[in-house]
CSV table of C-alpha atoms in Angstrom, one decimal:
chain,number,residue,atom,x,y,z
A,40,MET,CA,0.0,0.0,0.0
A,41,SER,CA,1.6,3.3,-1.1
A,42,LYS,CA,0.2,6.7,-0.5
A,43,PRO,CA,3.0,9.0,-1.5
A,44,ARG,CA,2.7,12.7,-1.0
A,45,LEU,CA,3.3,14.5,-4.3
A,46,HIS,CA,6.3,16.8,-4.5
A,47,GLN,CA,5.3,20.4,-5.1
A,48,ALA,CA,8.5,20.6,-7.1
A,49,ALA,CA,7.2,18.2,-9.7
A,50,THR,CA,4.9,20.9,-11.1
A,51,GLN,CA,6.5,21.6,-14.4
A,52,ASP,CA,3.8,22.1,-16.9
A,53,GLY,CA,0.2,23.3,-16.5
A,54,SER,CA,-1.2,21.7,-19.6
A,55,GLY,CA,-2.2,18.7,-17.5
A,56,VAL,CA,-2.8,15.9,-20.0
A,57,LEU,CA,-4.3,12.9,-18.1
A,58,ARG,CA,-2.3,9.8,-18.3
A,59,ALA,CA,-2.2,6.5,-16.4
A,60,ALA,CA,0.3,8.0,-13.9
A,61,THR,CA,-2.1,10.9,-13.3
A,62,VAL,CA,-4.9,8.6,-12.5
A,63,ARG,CA,-2.7,6.6,-10.1
A,64,SER,CA,-1.6,9.7,-8.3
A,65,TRP,CA,-5.2,10.9,-8.2
A,66,ILE,CA,-6.3,7.8,-6.5
A,67,ASN,CA,-3.2,7.8,-4.2
A,68,GLU,CA,-3.9,11.5,-3.3
A,69,MET,CA,-7.5,10.7,-2.5
A,70,ALA,CA,-6.6,7.7,-0.4
A,71,ARG,CA,-4.1,9.8,1.6
A,72,GLU,CA,-6.7,12.6,2.0
A,73,VAL,CA,-9.6,10.4,3.2
A,74,SER,CA,-7.2,8.6,5.5
A,75,GLU,CA,-5.9,11.8,7.1
A,76,ARG,CA,-9.4,13.2,7.3
A,77,ARG,CA,-11.2,10.0,8.2
A,78,ASP,CA,-12.4,11.2,11.6
A,79,TYR,CA,-13.6,14.5,10.1
A,80,LEU,CA,-15.8,12.7,7.6
A,81,THR,CA,-17.0,10.3,10.3
A,82,GLN,CA,-17.9,13.3,12.5
A,83,LEU,CA,-20.0,14.9,9.7
A,84,ASP,CA,-21.7,11.6,9.0
A,85,ALA,CA,-22.5,11.0,12.7
A,86,ALA,CA,-24.7,14.1,12.6
A,87,ILE,CA,-26.9,13.0,9.8
A,88,GLY,CA,-25.9,9.5,8.7
A,89,ASP,CA,-24.4,6.3,10.0
A,90,ALA,CA,-21.1,7.6,11.2
A,91,ASP,CA,-19.3,5.3,8.8
A,92,HIS,CA,-18.4,7.5,5.8
A,93,GLY,CA,-14.8,8.2,6.9
A,94,VAL,CA,-14.0,4.6,7.7
A,95,ASN,CA,-15.7,3.3,4.6
A,96,MET,CA,-14.0,5.7,2.3
A,97,ASP,CA,-10.6,5.1,3.9
A,98,ARG,CA,-11.0,1.3,3.5
A,99,GLY,CA,-12.3,1.7,-0.1
A,100,PHE,CA,-9.6,4.0,-1.5
A,101,THR,CA,-6.9,2.1,0.3
A,102,ALA,CA,-8.1,-1.0,-1.5
A,103,ALA,CA,-8.3,0.9,-4.8
A,104,VAL,CA,-4.7,1.9,-4.5
A,105,GLU,CA,-3.7,-1.7,-3.9
A,106,ALA,CA,-5.9,-2.8,-6.9
A,107,LEU,CA,-4.2,-0.3,-9.2
A,108,ASP,CA,-0.7,-1.2,-7.9
A,109,ALA,CA,-1.4,-4.7,-9.1
A,110,LEU,CA,-2.1,-3.5,-12.6
A,111,PRO,CA,1.1,-2.1,-14.1
A,112,GLY,CA,0.7,-1.0,-17.7
A,113,ALA,CA,-3.1,-0.3,-17.6
A,114,GLY,CA,-4.4,2.9,-19.3
A,115,PRO,CA,-6.3,5.6,-17.5
A,116,GLY,CA,-9.7,4.3,-18.6
A,117,LYS,CA,-9.0,0.8,-17.2
A,118,LEU,CA,-7.5,2.2,-14.0
A,119,LEU,CA,-10.7,4.2,-13.3
A,120,ARG,CA,-12.9,1.2,-14.1
A,121,ILE,CA,-11.0,-1.0,-11.7
A,122,ALA,CA,-11.0,1.7,-9.1
A,123,GLY,CA,-14.8,1.8,-9.5
A,124,ASP,CA,-15.2,-1.9,-9.2
A,125,THR,CA,-13.0,-1.9,-6.0
A,126,LEU,CA,-15.0,1.0,-4.5
A,127,ILE,CA,-18.3,-0.8,-5.1
A,128,LEU,CA,-17.0,-3.9,-3.4
A,129,ARG,CA,-15.1,-2.3,-0.5
A,130,VAL,CA,-16.7,1.0,0.5
A,131,GLY,CA,-20.1,-0.3,1.4
A,132,GLY,CA,-23.2,1.7,2.3
A,133,ALA,CA,-24.5,4.2,-0.3
A,134,ALA,CA,-21.1,5.8,-1.0
A,135,GLY,CA,-19.6,2.6,-2.4
A,136,PRO,CA,-22.2,2.1,-5.2
A,137,LEU,CA,-22.4,5.8,-5.9
A,138,TYR,CA,-18.6,6.6,-6.2
A,139,GLY,CA,-18.0,3.2,-7.7
A,140,SER,CA,-20.5,3.6,-10.5
A,141,GLY,CA,-19.2,7.1,-11.1
A,142,PHE,CA,-15.6,5.9,-11.5
A,143,ARG,CA,-16.7,3.0,-13.7
A,144,ALA,CA,-18.6,5.3,-16.0
A,145,ALA,CA,-15.8,7.8,-16.1
A,146,GLY,CA,-13.3,5.0,-17.0
A,147,ALA,CA,-15.6,3.6,-19.7
A,148,SER,CA,-15.9,7.1,-21.2
A,149,LEU,CA,-12.1,7.3,-21.6
A,150,GLY,CA,-12.0,4.0,-23.5
A,151,ALA,CA,-8.6,2.5,-24.3
A,152,ALA,CA,-6.7,5.8,-24.8
A,153,ARG,CA,-3.3,6.0,-23.3
A,154,SER,CA,-3.5,9.7,-22.5
A,155,VAL,CA,-6.4,12.2,-22.9
A,156,ASP,CA,-6.9,16.0,-22.8
A,157,GLY,CA,-9.1,18.2,-20.7
A,158,GLU,CA,-12.1,17.8,-23.0
A,159,ALA,CA,-12.0,14.0,-22.6
A,160,LEU,CA,-11.6,14.4,-18.8
A,161,LEU,CA,-14.7,16.7,-18.8
A,162,LEU,CA,-16.7,14.1,-20.7
A,163,ALA,CA,-15.4,11.4,-18.3
A,164,VAL,CA,-16.5,13.2,-15.1
A,165,ARG,CA,-19.8,14.1,-16.7
A,166,SER,CA,-20.4,10.4,-17.5
A,167,GLY,CA,-19.5,9.7,-13.8
A,168,LEU,CA,-22.1,12.2,-12.6
A,169,ALA,CA,-24.7,10.8,-14.9
A,170,ALA,CA,-24.2,7.3,-13.5
A,171,ILE,CA,-24.4,8.7,-10.0
A,172,GLN,CA,-27.6,10.5,-10.7
A,173,GLN,CA,-29.1,7.5,-12.4
A,174,LEU,CA,-28.4,5.3,-9.4
A,175,GLY,CA,-29.3,7.9,-6.7
A,176,ALA,CA,-31.9,10.0,-8.5
A,177,ALA,CA,-30.5,13.0,-6.7
A,178,VAL,CA,-30.4,16.5,-8.2
A,179,GLU,CA,-28.6,19.6,-7.0
A,180,GLY,CA,-30.1,20.9,-3.8
A,181,ASP,CA,-30.9,17.4,-2.3
A,182,LYS,CA,-27.9,17.6,0.0
A,183,THR,CA,-25.9,14.8,-1.6
A,184,ILE,CA,-22.6,14.3,-3.4
A,185,VAL,CA,-24.3,15.7,-6.5
A,186,ASP,CA,-24.1,19.2,-4.8
A,187,ALA,CA,-20.3,19.0,-5.1
A,188,TRP,CA,-20.0,17.0,-8.4
A,189,ALA,CA,-22.2,19.2,-10.5
A,190,PRO,CA,-20.6,22.6,-9.7
A,191,ALA,CA,-17.2,21.1,-10.1
A,192,ILE,CA,-18.0,19.9,-13.6
A,193,ALA,CA,-19.6,23.2,-14.5
A,194,ALA,CA,-16.4,25.0,-13.3
A,195,LEU,CA,-14.2,22.6,-15.2
A,196,GLU,CA,-16.1,23.2,-18.4
A,197,ARG,CA,-16.2,27.0,-17.9
A,198,GLU,CA,-12.4,27.2,-17.5
A,199,LEU,CA,-11.7,25.0,-20.5
A,200,ARG,CA,-14.2,27.0,-22.6
A,201,SER,CA,-12.5,30.2,-21.8
A,202,GLY,CA,-9.2,28.8,-22.9
A,203,GLY,CA,-7.7,27.8,-19.5
A,204,SER,CA,-5.4,24.8,-19.1
A,205,THR,CA,-6.6,21.5,-17.9
A,206,ALA,CA,-4.6,22.1,-14.7
A,207,ASP,CA,-6.3,25.5,-14.1
A,208,ALA,CA,-9.7,23.9,-15.0
A,209,CYS,CA,-9.1,21.2,-12.3
A,210,ASP,CA,-8.2,23.9,-9.8
A,211,ARG,CA,-11.4,25.7,-10.5
A,212,ALA,CA,-13.3,22.4,-10.2
A,213,ALA,CA,-11.8,21.7,-6.8
A,214,LEU,CA,-12.7,25.2,-5.6
A,215,ALA,CA,-16.3,24.8,-6.9
A,216,ALA,CA,-16.7,21.4,-5.3
A,217,ALA,CA,-15.5,22.7,-2.0
A,218,ASP,CA,-18.0,25.6,-2.3
A,219,GLY,CA,-20.7,23.2,-3.2
A,220,ALA,CA,-20.0,21.1,-0.1
A,221,HIS,CA,-20.2,24.2,2.1
A,222,MET,CA,-23.5,25.1,0.4
A,223,THR,CA,-25.1,21.9,1.6
A,224,VAL,CA,-25.0,23.2,5.2
A,225,PRO,CA,-28.4,25.0,5.1
A,226,MET,CA,-30.1,22.4,2.9
A,227,GLN,CA,-32.7,19.9,4.1
A,228,ALA,CA,-31.7,16.4,2.9
A,229,ARG,CA,-34.1,15.0,0.3
A,230,LYS,CA,-32.2,11.8,-0.4
A,231,GLY,CA,-30.5,9.1,1.7
A,232,ARG,CA,-30.7,8.3,5.3
A,233,ALA,CA,-30.2,12.0,6.2
A,234,SER,CA,-33.7,12.7,4.7
A,235,TYR,CA,-35.3,10.6,7.4
A,236,LEU,CA,-34.3,13.4,9.8
A,237,GLY,CA,-36.4,15.8,7.8
A,238,PRO,CA,-35.8,19.4,8.9
A,239,ARG,CA,-33.3,18.2,11.5
A,240,SER,CA,-30.8,17.6,8.7
A,241,VAL,CA,-30.5,21.4,8.2
A,242,GLY,CA,-27.3,22.9,9.6
A,243,HIS,CA,-25.0,20.0,8.9
A,244,GLN,CA,-22.5,19.7,6.0
A,245,ASP,CA,-23.2,16.7,3.8
A,246,PRO,CA,-20.4,14.1,4.3
A,247,GLY,CA,-20.6,12.8,0.7
A,248,ALA,CA,-20.4,16.3,-0.8
A,249,THR,CA,-17.4,16.8,1.5
A,250,SER,CA,-15.6,13.7,0.3
A,251,THR,CA,-16.4,14.7,-3.3
A,252,ALA,CA,-14.6,18.1,-2.7
A,253,MET,CA,-11.6,16.0,-1.5
A,254,LEU,CA,-11.8,14.0,-4.7
A,255,PHE,CA,-11.7,17.0,-7.0
A,256,ALA,CA,-8.9,18.6,-4.9
A,257,ALA,CA,-6.9,15.3,-5.2
A,258,LEU,CA,-7.5,15.4,-9.0
A,259,ALA,CA,-6.2,19.0,-9.2
A,260,ARG,CA,-3.1,18.1,-7.2
A,261,ALA,CA,-2.5,15.0,-9.4
A,262,VAL,CA,-2.8,17.0,-12.6
A,263,ARG,CA,-0.6,19.8,-11.3
A,264,GLY,CA,1.9,17.4,-9.7
A,265,LEU,CA,2.9,15.5,-12.8
A,266,PRO,CA,5.0,16.6,-15.7
A,267,THR,CA,3.4,16.0,-19.1
B,96,MET,CA,-52.0,31.5,7.6
B,97,THR,CA,-55.0,31.6,9.9
B,98,ALA,CA,-56.4,28.7,11.9
B,99,ASP,CA,-59.4,26.9,10.4
B,100,LYS,CA,-62.9,27.6,11.7
B,101,GLY,CA,-63.6,25.8,14.9
B,102,THR,CA,-60.0,25.7,16.0
B,103,VAL,CA,-58.2,27.9,18.4
B,104,GLN,CA,-55.8,30.4,16.8
B,105,SER,CA,-53.4,30.8,19.7
B,106,VAL,CA,-53.0,27.0,20.1
B,107,ASP,CA,-52.3,26.8,16.4
B,108,ARG,CA,-49.7,29.5,16.6
B,109,ALA,CA,-48.0,28.0,19.6
B,110,LEU,CA,-47.7,24.7,17.8
B,111,ARG,CA,-46.2,26.4,14.8
B,112,ILE,CA,-43.6,27.9,17.1
B,113,LEU,CA,-42.7,24.4,18.3
B,114,ARG,CA,-42.4,23.1,14.7
B,115,ALA,CA,-40.2,26.0,13.8
B,116,LEU,CA,-37.9,25.2,16.7
B,117,ALA,CA,-37.9,21.6,15.8
B,118,ALA,CA,-36.4,22.3,12.3
B,119,GLY,CA,-32.6,22.1,12.0
B,120,THR,CA,-30.4,22.9,14.9
B,121,SER,CA,-32.0,26.3,15.1
B,122,ARG,CA,-32.3,28.4,18.1
B,123,LEU,CA,-34.5,31.2,17.2
B,124,GLY,CA,-35.1,34.7,18.7
B,125,VAL,CA,-38.4,36.5,19.0
B,126,THR,CA,-37.7,38.5,15.9
B,127,GLU,CA,-36.7,35.5,13.7
B,128,LEU,CA,-39.8,33.6,14.9
B,129,SER,CA,-42.1,36.5,14.2
B,130,GLU,CA,-40.7,36.9,10.7
B,131,ARG,CA,-40.8,33.2,10.0
B,132,LEU,CA,-44.4,32.8,11.2
B,133,GLY,CA,-45.7,36.2,10.1
B,134,LEU,CA,-46.8,37.1,13.6
B,135,ALA,CA,-46.4,40.3,15.6
B,136,LYS,CA,-43.4,40.2,18.0
B,137,GLY,CA,-45.6,40.8,21.0
B,138,THR,CA,-47.8,37.8,20.1
B,139,VAL,CA,-44.7,35.6,19.7
B,140,HIS,CA,-43.3,36.8,23.0
B,141,GLY,CA,-46.5,36.0,24.9
B,142,LEU,CA,-46.7,32.5,23.3
B,143,LEU,CA,-43.1,31.8,24.1
B,144,ARG,CA,-43.5,32.8,27.8
B,145,THR,CA,-46.5,30.5,28.1
B,146,LEU,CA,-44.6,27.6,26.4
B,147,GLU,CA,-41.6,28.3,28.6
B,148,ARG,CA,-43.6,28.1,31.8
B,149,GLN,CA,-44.8,24.6,30.7
B,150,GLU,CA,-41.2,23.7,29.7
B,151,PHE,CA,-42.1,23.2,26.1
B,152,VAL,CA,-39.4,25.8,25.2
B,153,GLU,CA,-36.4,27.1,27.0
B,154,GLN,CA,-34.4,30.3,26.6
B,155,ASP,CA,-30.6,30.2,26.1
B,156,ALA,CA,-29.2,32.3,28.9
B,157,GLU,CA,-26.4,33.7,26.8
B,158,THR,CA,-28.1,34.5,23.5
B,159,GLY,CA,-31.6,35.0,24.6
B,160,LYS,CA,-32.7,32.7,21.8
B,161,TYR,CA,-35.3,29.9,22.3
B,162,ARG,CA,-35.0,26.2,21.7
B,163,LEU,CA,-37.3,23.2,22.4
B,164,GLY,CA,-37.7,22.3,26.1
B,165,PRO,CA,-37.7,19.0,28.0
B,166,ALA,CA,-41.5,18.6,27.9
B,167,THR,CA,-41.3,17.9,24.2
B,168,LEU,CA,-39.2,14.8,24.8
B,169,GLN,CA,-41.6,13.6,27.5
B,170,LEU,CA,-44.5,14.0,25.0
B,171,GLY,CA,-42.6,12.1,22.3
B,172,ASN,CA,-41.8,9.3,24.7
B,173,ALA,CA,-45.4,9.2,25.9
B,174,PHE,CA,-46.6,8.8,22.3
B,175,LEU,CA,-44.2,5.8,21.9
B,176,ASP,CA,-45.1,4.3,25.3
B,177,ASN,CA,-48.8,4.4,24.5
B,178,HIS,CA,-48.3,2.9,21.0
B,179,VAL,CA,-49.8,-0.6,21.3
B,180,LEU,CA,-48.0,-2.2,18.4
B,181,ARG,CA,-44.7,-0.7,19.5
B,182,ALA,CA,-45.2,-1.9,23.1
B,183,ARG,CA,-45.9,-5.4,22.0
B,184,SER,CA,-43.1,-5.5,19.5
B,185,LEU,CA,-40.2,-4.6,21.8
B,186,LEU,CA,-39.1,-8.1,22.8
B,187,TRP,CA,-39.9,-9.6,19.4
B,188,ALA,CA,-37.8,-7.0,17.6
B,189,ASP,CA,-34.9,-7.5,20.0
B,190,SER,CA,-34.8,-11.2,19.5
B,191,LEU,CA,-35.2,-10.9,15.7
B,192,ALA,CA,-32.3,-8.5,15.5
B,193,GLY,CA,-30.2,-10.8,17.7
B,194,GLN,CA,-31.1,-13.9,15.7
B,195,LEU,CA,-30.3,-12.3,12.3
B,196,ASN,CA,-27.6,-9.8,13.3
B,197,GLU,CA,-29.4,-7.1,11.4
B,198,ALA,CA,-31.4,-4.0,12.2
B,199,VAL,CA,-35.1,-4.4,12.8
B,200,ARG,CA,-37.7,-1.7,12.4
B,201,ILE,CA,-41.4,-1.5,13.2
B,202,GLY,CA,-43.5,0.9,11.1
B,203,VAL,CA,-47.1,2.2,10.9
B,204,LEU,CA,-48.8,4.0,8.0
B,205,ASN,CA,-49.3,7.7,8.7
B,206,GLY,CA,-50.8,9.4,5.7
B,207,SER,CA,-48.8,8.3,2.7
B,208,SER,CA,-45.6,7.6,4.7
B,209,VAL,CA,-44.4,5.0,7.1
B,210,LEU,CA,-43.7,6.3,10.6
B,211,ILE,CA,-40.9,4.3,12.3
B,212,VAL,CA,-42.1,3.6,15.8
B,213,HIS,CA,-39.4,1.2,16.9
B,214,HIS,CA,-35.9,0.5,15.7
B,215,VAL,CA,-33.4,-2.0,17.1
B,216,PHE,CA,-29.8,-1.5,15.9
B,217,ARG,CA,-27.9,-4.2,14.1
B,218,PRO,CA,-26.2,-5.7,17.2
B,219,ASP,CA,-22.6,-5.3,15.9
B,220,ASN,CA,-21.5,-2.4,18.0
B,221,SER,CA,-21.3,-0.1,14.9
B,222,VAL,CA,-22.6,3.5,15.2
B,223,GLN,CA,-26.0,3.7,13.7
B,224,ILE,CA,-28.6,6.5,13.4
B,225,LEU,CA,-31.8,6.0,15.4
B,226,GLU,CA,-34.7,6.0,12.9
B,227,VAL,CA,-37.5,6.2,15.4
B,228,GLY,CA,-39.7,9.1,14.2
B,229,ALA,CA,-38.4,8.9,10.6
B,230,SER,CA,-41.0,9.2,7.9
B,231,ILE,CA,-40.4,7.1,4.7
B,232,PRO,CA,-42.7,7.4,1.7
B,233,TRP,CA,-44.8,4.1,1.7
B,234,HIS,CA,-43.9,3.1,-1.8
B,235,ALA,CA,-40.2,3.3,-1.2
B,236,CYS,CA,-39.9,0.9,1.7
B,237,ALA,CA,-40.8,-2.8,2.3
B,238,LEU,CA,-42.6,-1.8,5.5
B,239,GLY,CA,-45.0,0.5,3.5
B,240,LYS,CA,-45.6,-2.0,0.7
B,241,ALA,CA,-46.3,-4.8,3.2
B,242,ILE,CA,-49.0,-2.6,4.9
B,243,VAL,CA,-50.6,-1.1,1.8
B,244,ALA,CA,-50.7,-4.5,0.0
B,245,PHE,CA,-53.2,-5.6,2.6
B,246,ALA,CA,-55.1,-2.3,3.1
B,247,ASP,CA,-58.7,-2.1,1.9
B,248,GLN,CA,-59.2,-1.4,-1.7
B,249,SER,CA,-60.1,2.3,-1.4
B,250,GLN,CA,-57.1,3.1,0.7
B,251,ARG,CA,-54.9,1.1,-1.6
B,252,SER,CA,-56.2,2.8,-4.7
B,253,ALA,CA,-55.9,6.3,-3.2
B,254,LEU,CA,-52.3,5.6,-2.2
B,255,LEU,CA,-51.4,4.2,-5.6
B,256,GLU,CA,-52.8,7.4,-7.1
B,257,SER,CA,-50.9,9.7,-4.8
B,258,THR,CA,-47.6,11.4,-5.8
B,259,LEU,CA,-44.9,8.7,-5.9
B,260,GLU,CA,-41.7,10.4,-5.2
B,261,ARG,CA,-38.4,9.0,-6.5
B,262,LEU,CA,-35.9,8.5,-3.7
B,263,THR,CA,-33.3,6.5,-5.6
B,264,GLY,CA,-33.0,5.3,-9.2
B,265,ARG,CA,-34.7,2.1,-8.0
B,266,THR,CA,-37.8,3.6,-6.4
B,267,MET,CA,-40.9,2.3,-8.0
B,268,THR,CA,-42.9,5.2,-9.2
B,269,ASP,CA,-45.1,3.6,-11.8
B,270,PRO,CA,-48.5,2.9,-10.2
B,271,ALA,CA,-49.2,-0.2,-12.5
B,272,ALA,CA,-45.9,-1.8,-11.6
B,273,LEU,CA,-46.4,-1.0,-7.9
B,274,LYS,CA,-49.8,-2.5,-8.0
B,275,ARG,CA,-48.4,-5.7,-9.4
B,276,ALA,CA,-45.8,-5.7,-6.7
B,277,LEU,CA,-48.5,-5.3,-4.0
B,278,ASP,CA,-50.4,-8.2,-5.6
B,279,ARG,CA,-47.2,-10.4,-5.3
B,280,ILE,CA,-46.9,-9.3,-1.7
B,281,VAL,CA,-50.4,-10.4,-0.9
B,282,ARG,CA,-49.6,-13.9,-2.4
B,283,SER,CA,-46.3,-14.3,-0.7
B,284,GLY,CA,-47.0,-12.5,2.6
B,285,VAL,CA,-43.6,-10.8,2.5
B,286,ALA,CA,-42.4,-7.5,1.0
B,287,THR,CA,-38.9,-6.7,-0.1
B,288,GLY,CA,-37.2,-3.4,-0.7
B,289,ASN,CA,-34.1,-3.3,-3.0
B,290,GLN,CA,-32.4,0.1,-2.5
B,291,GLU,CA,-35.6,1.9,-3.1
B,292,ALA,CA,-35.2,4.3,-0.2
B,293,ILE,CA,-31.4,4.3,0.3
B,294,ILE,CA,-28.7,3.1,-2.0
B,295,GLY,CA,-27.1,0.0,-0.7
B,296,GLU,CA,-29.8,-0.9,1.8
B,297,ALA,CA,-32.3,-3.7,1.4
B,298,GLU,CA,-35.3,-4.7,3.5
B,299,ILE,CA,-37.5,-7.7,4.1
B,300,ALA,CA,-40.8,-7.0,5.9
B,301,ALA,CA,-44.2,-8.6,6.7
B,302,PRO,CA,-47.5,-7.0,7.8
B,303,VAL,CA,-49.0,-7.2,11.3
B,304,PHE,CA,-52.8,-7.5,11.6
B,305,ASP,CA,-55.3,-6.7,14.3
B,306,HIS,CA,-58.5,-8.4,15.4
B,307,ARG,CA,-60.4,-6.9,12.4
B,308,ALA,CA,-57.8,-8.5,10.1
B,309,ALA,CA,-56.7,-5.0,9.1
B,310,PRO,CA,-53.0,-4.3,8.8
B,311,VAL,CA,-51.9,-2.1,11.7
B,312,GLY,CA,-48.2,-1.9,10.8
B,313,ALA,CA,-45.3,-4.0,9.7
B,314,VAL,CA,-42.1,-5.5,11.0
B,315,GLY,CA,-39.0,-5.6,8.9
B,316,VAL,CA,-35.3,-6.2,8.7
B,317,ALA,CA,-33.0,-3.7,7.1
B,318,GLY,CA,-29.4,-4.2,6.0
B,319,PRO,CA,-26.9,-4.4,3.2
B,320,VAL,CA,-28.4,-5.5,0.0
B,321,GLU,CA,-25.8,-8.2,-0.6
B,322,ARG,CA,-26.7,-9.9,2.7
B,323,LEU,CA,-30.5,-9.6,2.5
B,324,LEU,CA,-31.1,-10.0,-1.2
B,325,PRO,CA,-28.3,-12.2,-2.6
B,326,GLY,CA,-30.2,-12.9,-5.8
B,327,THR,CA,-33.4,-14.1,-4.2
B,328,PRO,CA,-34.4,-12.9,-0.7
B,329,ASP,CA,-32.5,-14.7,2.1
B,330,GLU,CA,-34.8,-17.5,3.2
B,331,THR,CA,-33.7,-17.6,6.8
B,332,ILE,CA,-34.5,-13.9,7.1
B,333,VAL,CA,-37.9,-14.3,5.3
B,334,ALA,CA,-38.9,-17.1,7.6
B,335,ALA,CA,-37.9,-15.3,10.7
B,336,VAL,CA,-39.6,-12.0,9.7
B,337,LYS,CA,-42.8,-13.8,8.8
B,338,HIS,CA,-42.7,-15.7,12.1
B,339,VAL,CA,-42.4,-12.6,14.1
B,340,ALA,CA,-45.1,-10.8,12.1
B,341,ARG,CA,-47.5,-13.8,12.7
B,342,SER,CA,-46.7,-13.8,16.4
B,343,LEU,CA,-47.3,-10.1,16.7
B,344,SER,CA,-50.5,-10.4,14.8
B,345,ARG,CA,-51.8,-12.9,17.3
B,346,GLU,CA,-50.8,-10.6,20.2
B,347,MET,CA,-52.7,-7.8,18.5
B,348,GLY,CA,-55.8,-10.0,18.5
B,349,ALA,CA,-55.7,-11.3,14.9
B,350,GLY,CA,-57.2,-14.8,14.5
B,351,ARG,CA,-55.2,-17.5,12.8
B,352,VAL,CA,-57.2,-17.1,9.6
B,353,SER,CA,-56.7,-13.3,9.5
B,354,ALA,CA,-53.0,-13.5,10.4
B,355,ARG,CA,-52.4,-13.9,6.7
B,356,GLY,CA,-49.1,-14.3,4.9
B,357,GLY,CA,-48.4,-18.0,5.1
């Protein structure tokens, strides 16, 4: 199991083409992040869920890192698909199927390409969100991971459309996802176990949207941290 | 909003204050409450003082804001204590949870939702959220489908025609498909829920009947879909749930014939 911290010095080029190594460091970064912030995620989940989000995500992404380590030579699409399979099997709860199907759809969207550009990345995360929404039927405002995924994708697209680099676009996406997670605080949950609490779910940040913000921050670091 | 004819306006207003304080983690001041409820500040103040004297609200010494008081907990507990089905199900639910190592819930139909009146945690020492008081749309949970399947025709039709909200991608929202599912439940005596309320969570539930052979509620197991519904519903769980539902029905006065469901 390896969760290496990326070297800031490795930032050499902002164009950020996504390669197998980028996907590996994305998953590594996410695994390190959810491991470090496991208790925080669990705390958020204890307020409106089952208090297992931190532990589940830590277990799942640790397993995903191991699964990818066992697959030298795989392209970015395959790596994301295998990561998705592993998350479905190992995270459990609602987060496993949701994140897992998102990763699987993103991986399928990348196909067999060895490296892809920002546009392909945009299509991939959009496919990921579509899969998540098909499974969970959640829309923005329901206080779920969609509230971080959707603004992240919108920001990614805006930056690419205005001529920004993939790395800049991923930075924007990470900021938008974090904002989106904060915006879940005043929402009343309309999906998931938190919705059982009705109005009592108001005033708490959604743990899933929070881990999604971590996911897009990890992507931004992975894209920045690797030379093209 | 004014109270309906034949009701007492001040009681209505006081109860709206309690509901506002029950939302979120909010502690509300007189001004916030008066804005939220569209009432004069003086009116709100008087109502709050009355509620405070009866311990239904209490004032935060530092901020001066109001929150719910201890009497609300006593009322909620009294509701649960007086609930006949819940009272009779306590021991059954405990033993079912212990036997299957899964969470057990007892629900009753309240409008178009199932109100959870009892919940025994999965006995594995994991942290779980107490679902007593939760309200789940009837069509999205096995408890609800088990009750409605055996409800009288007019109630069943009315519920099938009501708004069927989608809670997950698997929630059944087509009235015709739902009706077929209810017919299957009548034949088998058992209802299943496959991630229709929460992704990853499955349920197996059976109805409980009273002396009139009417469904008064349902008892069900909830847990990870891979454990409860590995392909077909786990037969041990189905048998255990049906056994408890039949036993509870007898305790509720249902005759052997009316304690349907095999």
